[in-house]
CSV table of C-alpha atoms in Angstrom, one decimal:
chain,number,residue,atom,x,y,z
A,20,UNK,CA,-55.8,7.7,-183.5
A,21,UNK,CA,-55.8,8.2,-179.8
A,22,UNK,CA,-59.3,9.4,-178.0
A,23,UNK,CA,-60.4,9.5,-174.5
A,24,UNK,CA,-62.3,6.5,-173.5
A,25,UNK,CA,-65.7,6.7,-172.4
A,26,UNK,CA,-67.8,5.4,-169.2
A,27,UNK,CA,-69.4,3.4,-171.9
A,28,UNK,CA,-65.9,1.8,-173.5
A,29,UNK,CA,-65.0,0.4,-169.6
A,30,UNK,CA,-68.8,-0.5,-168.8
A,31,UNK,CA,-68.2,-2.9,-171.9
A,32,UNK,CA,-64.6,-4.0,-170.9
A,33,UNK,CA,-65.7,-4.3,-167.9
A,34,UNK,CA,-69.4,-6.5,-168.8
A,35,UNK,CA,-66.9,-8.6,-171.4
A,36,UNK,CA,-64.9,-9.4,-168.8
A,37,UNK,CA,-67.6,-10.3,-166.7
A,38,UNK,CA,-69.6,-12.3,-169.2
A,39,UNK,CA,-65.7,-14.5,-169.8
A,40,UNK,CA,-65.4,-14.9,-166.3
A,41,UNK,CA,-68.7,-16.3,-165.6
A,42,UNK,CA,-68.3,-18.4,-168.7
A,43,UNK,CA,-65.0,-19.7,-167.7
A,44,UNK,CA,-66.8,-20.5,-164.1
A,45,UNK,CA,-69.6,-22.6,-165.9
A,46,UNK,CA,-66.5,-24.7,-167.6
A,47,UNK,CA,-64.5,-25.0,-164.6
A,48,UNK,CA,-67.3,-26.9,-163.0
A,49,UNK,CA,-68.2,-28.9,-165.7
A,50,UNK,CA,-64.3,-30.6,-165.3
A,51,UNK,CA,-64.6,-30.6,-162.0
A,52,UNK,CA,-67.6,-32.8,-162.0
A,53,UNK,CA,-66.8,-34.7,-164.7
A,54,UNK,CA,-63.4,-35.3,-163.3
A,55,UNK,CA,-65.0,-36.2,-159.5
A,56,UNK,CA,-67.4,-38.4,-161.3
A,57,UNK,CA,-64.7,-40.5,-163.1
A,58,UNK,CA,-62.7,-40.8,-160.2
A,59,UNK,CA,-65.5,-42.0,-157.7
A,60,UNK,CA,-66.2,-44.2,-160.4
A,61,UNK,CA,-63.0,-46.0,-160.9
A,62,UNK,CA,-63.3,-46.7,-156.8
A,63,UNK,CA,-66.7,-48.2,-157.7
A,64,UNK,CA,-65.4,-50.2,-160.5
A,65,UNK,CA,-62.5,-51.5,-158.5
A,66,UNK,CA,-64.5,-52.8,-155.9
A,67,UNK,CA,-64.0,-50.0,-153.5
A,68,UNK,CA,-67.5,-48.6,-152.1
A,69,UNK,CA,-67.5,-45.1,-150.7
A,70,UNK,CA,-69.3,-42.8,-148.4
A,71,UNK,CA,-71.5,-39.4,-149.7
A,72,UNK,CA,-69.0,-37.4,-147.2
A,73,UNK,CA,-66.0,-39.3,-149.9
A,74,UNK,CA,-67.9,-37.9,-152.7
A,75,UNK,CA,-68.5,-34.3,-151.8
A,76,UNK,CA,-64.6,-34.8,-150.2
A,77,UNK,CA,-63.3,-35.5,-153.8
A,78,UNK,CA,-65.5,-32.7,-155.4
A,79,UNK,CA,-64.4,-30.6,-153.0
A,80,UNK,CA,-60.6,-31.6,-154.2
A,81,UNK,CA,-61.0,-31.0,-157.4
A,82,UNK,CA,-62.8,-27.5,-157.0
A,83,UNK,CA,-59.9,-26.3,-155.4
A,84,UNK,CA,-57.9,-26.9,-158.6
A,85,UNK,CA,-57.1,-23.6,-161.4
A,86,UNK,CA,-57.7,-24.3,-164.8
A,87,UNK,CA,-54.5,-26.0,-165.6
A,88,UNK,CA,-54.4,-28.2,-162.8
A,89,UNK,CA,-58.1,-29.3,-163.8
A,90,UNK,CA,-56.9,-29.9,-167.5
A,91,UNK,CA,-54.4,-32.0,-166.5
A,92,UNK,CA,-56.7,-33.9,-164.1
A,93,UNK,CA,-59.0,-34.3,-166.7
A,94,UNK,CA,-56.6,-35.3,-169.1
A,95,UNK,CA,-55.3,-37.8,-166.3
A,96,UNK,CA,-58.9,-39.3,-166.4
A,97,UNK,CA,-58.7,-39.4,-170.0
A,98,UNK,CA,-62.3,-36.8,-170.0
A,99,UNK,CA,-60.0,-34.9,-172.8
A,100,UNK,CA,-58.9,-36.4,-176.2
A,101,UNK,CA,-56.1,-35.1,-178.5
A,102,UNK,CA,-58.0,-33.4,-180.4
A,103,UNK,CA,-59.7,-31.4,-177.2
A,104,UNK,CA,-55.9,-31.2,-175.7
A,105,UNK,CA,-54.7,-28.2,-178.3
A,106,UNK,CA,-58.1,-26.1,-177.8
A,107,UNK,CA,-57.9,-26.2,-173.9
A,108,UNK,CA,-54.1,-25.3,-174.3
A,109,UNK,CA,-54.6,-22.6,-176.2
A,110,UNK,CA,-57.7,-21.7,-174.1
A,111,UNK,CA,-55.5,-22.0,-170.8
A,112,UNK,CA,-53.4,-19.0,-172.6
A,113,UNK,CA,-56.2,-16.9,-172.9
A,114,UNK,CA,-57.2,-17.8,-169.7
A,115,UNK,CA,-54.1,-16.2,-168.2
A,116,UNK,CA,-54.0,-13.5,-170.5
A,117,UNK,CA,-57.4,-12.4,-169.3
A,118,UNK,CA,-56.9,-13.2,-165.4
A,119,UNK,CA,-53.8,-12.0,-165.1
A,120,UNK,CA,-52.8,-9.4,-167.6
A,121,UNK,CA,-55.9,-7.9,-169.9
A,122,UNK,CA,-56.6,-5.3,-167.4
A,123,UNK,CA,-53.4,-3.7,-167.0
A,124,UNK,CA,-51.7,-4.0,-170.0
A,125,UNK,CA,-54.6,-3.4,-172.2
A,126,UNK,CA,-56.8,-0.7,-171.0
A,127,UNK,CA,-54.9,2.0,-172.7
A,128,UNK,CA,-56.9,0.2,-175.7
A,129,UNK,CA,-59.5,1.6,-175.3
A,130,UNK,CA,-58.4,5.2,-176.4
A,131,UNK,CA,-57.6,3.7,-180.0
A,132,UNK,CA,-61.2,2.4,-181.6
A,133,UNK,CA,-59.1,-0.6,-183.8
A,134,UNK,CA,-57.3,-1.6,-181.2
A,135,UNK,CA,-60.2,-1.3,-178.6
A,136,UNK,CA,-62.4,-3.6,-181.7
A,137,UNK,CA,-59.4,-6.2,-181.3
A,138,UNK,CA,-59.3,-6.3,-177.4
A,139,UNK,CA,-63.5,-6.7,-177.3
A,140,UNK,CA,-63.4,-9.3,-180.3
A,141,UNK,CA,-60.5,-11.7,-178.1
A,142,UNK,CA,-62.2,-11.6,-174.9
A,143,UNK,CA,-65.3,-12.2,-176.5
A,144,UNK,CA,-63.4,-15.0,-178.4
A,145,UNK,CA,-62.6,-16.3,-175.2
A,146,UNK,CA,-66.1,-16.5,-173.6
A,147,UNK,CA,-67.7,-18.4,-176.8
A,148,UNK,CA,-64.6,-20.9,-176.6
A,149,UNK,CA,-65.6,-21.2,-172.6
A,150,UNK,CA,-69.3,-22.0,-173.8
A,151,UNK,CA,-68.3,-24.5,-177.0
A,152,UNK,CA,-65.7,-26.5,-174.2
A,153,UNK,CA,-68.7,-26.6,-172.2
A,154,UNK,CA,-70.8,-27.8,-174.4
A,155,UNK,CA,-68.1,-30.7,-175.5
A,156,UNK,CA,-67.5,-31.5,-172.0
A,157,UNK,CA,-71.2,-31.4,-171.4
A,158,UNK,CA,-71.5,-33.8,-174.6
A,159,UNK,CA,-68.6,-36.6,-173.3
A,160,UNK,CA,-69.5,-36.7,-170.0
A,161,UNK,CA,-73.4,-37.4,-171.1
A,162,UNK,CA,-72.2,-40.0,-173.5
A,163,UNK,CA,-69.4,-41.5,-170.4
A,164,UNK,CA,-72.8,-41.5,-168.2
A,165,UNK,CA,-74.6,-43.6,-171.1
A,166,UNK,CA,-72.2,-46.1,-171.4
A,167,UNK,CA,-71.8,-46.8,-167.3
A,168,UNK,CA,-75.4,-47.9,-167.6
A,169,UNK,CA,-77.0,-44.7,-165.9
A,170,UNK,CA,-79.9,-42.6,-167.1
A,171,UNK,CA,-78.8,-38.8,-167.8
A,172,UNK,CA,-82.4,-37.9,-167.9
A,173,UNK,CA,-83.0,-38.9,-164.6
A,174,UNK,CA,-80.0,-37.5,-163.4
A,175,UNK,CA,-80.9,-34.2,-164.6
A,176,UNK,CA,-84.3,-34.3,-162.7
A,177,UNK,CA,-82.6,-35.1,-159.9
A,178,UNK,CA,-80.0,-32.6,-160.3
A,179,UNK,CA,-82.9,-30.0,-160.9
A,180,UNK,CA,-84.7,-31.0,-158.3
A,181,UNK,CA,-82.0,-30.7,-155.7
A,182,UNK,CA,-81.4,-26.7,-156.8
A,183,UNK,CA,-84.7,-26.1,-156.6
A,184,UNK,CA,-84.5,-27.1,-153.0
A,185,UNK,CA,-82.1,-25.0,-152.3
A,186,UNK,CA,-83.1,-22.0,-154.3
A,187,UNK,CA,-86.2,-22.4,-151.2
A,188,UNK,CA,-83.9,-22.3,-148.5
């Protein structure tokens, strides 16, 4: 059955949407870094030495990338396994789906409580699938830092050290 939507059905479309965006941001970076790091370190491994300006130059590359472009650098640098391949293609779909087409074609969903239930449950679908590829990417490029020889923890205090500096500026 048809109702009016209220200010509090599109505050929550619009806070889902938010939350999936912002989660989809956090996983973005995560192959983007990842990606970067493998990269510089296939120079490094080949012999090639390179500059800080080369670094931030090849982050910057790979920040300009989408999400499909990033997948297939990732997979190109082998980050992503078979197994990782199907849930970051289906995730790519979603991706589009909610970037390009949830909005308009959807919003008329929330006069209709089911269908409204179905459009909240897939975009929140969508944000804990951003947060669990995260977390694997997160987990692979931890155990990829372990086996180069470096110390994560001490990349992390590093890494927290540096945005506390420039939360202060």
């Amino acid at each position: 059955m048809n109702t009016p939507y209220s200010k509090e059905d599109v505050d929550n479309l619009y806070r889902f949407l938010g939350e999936s965006i912002w989660h989809l941001q956090h996983l973005e970076k995560s192959l983007t870094t990842f990606t970067a790091m493998k990269k510089l370190q296939k120079l490094r491994d080949n012999g090639n030495n390179f500059s800080e300006e080369d670094a931030h130059l090849e982050l910057k590359n790979q920040q300009k990338k989408t999400l499909g472009s990033l997948i297939k650098s990732a997979m190109d640098e082998e980050i992503i396994d078979e197994n990782l391949i199907i849930r970051f293609d289906k995730f790519l779909i979603e991706r589009n789906w909610i970037v390009h087409k949830c909005v308009i074609n959807e919003f008329l969903a929330l006069r209709n409580i089911e269908v409204q239930e179905n459009l909240f449950t897939r975009i929140k679908n969508f944000s804990q699938e951003a947060i669990n590829l995260n977390n694997k990417t997160g987990e692979l490029l931890n155990k990829w830092f372990q086996e180069k020889g470096y110390d994560p923890e001490k990349a992390q205090v590093i890494a927290r050290n540096m945005l506390e500096n420039a939360e202060k500026s």
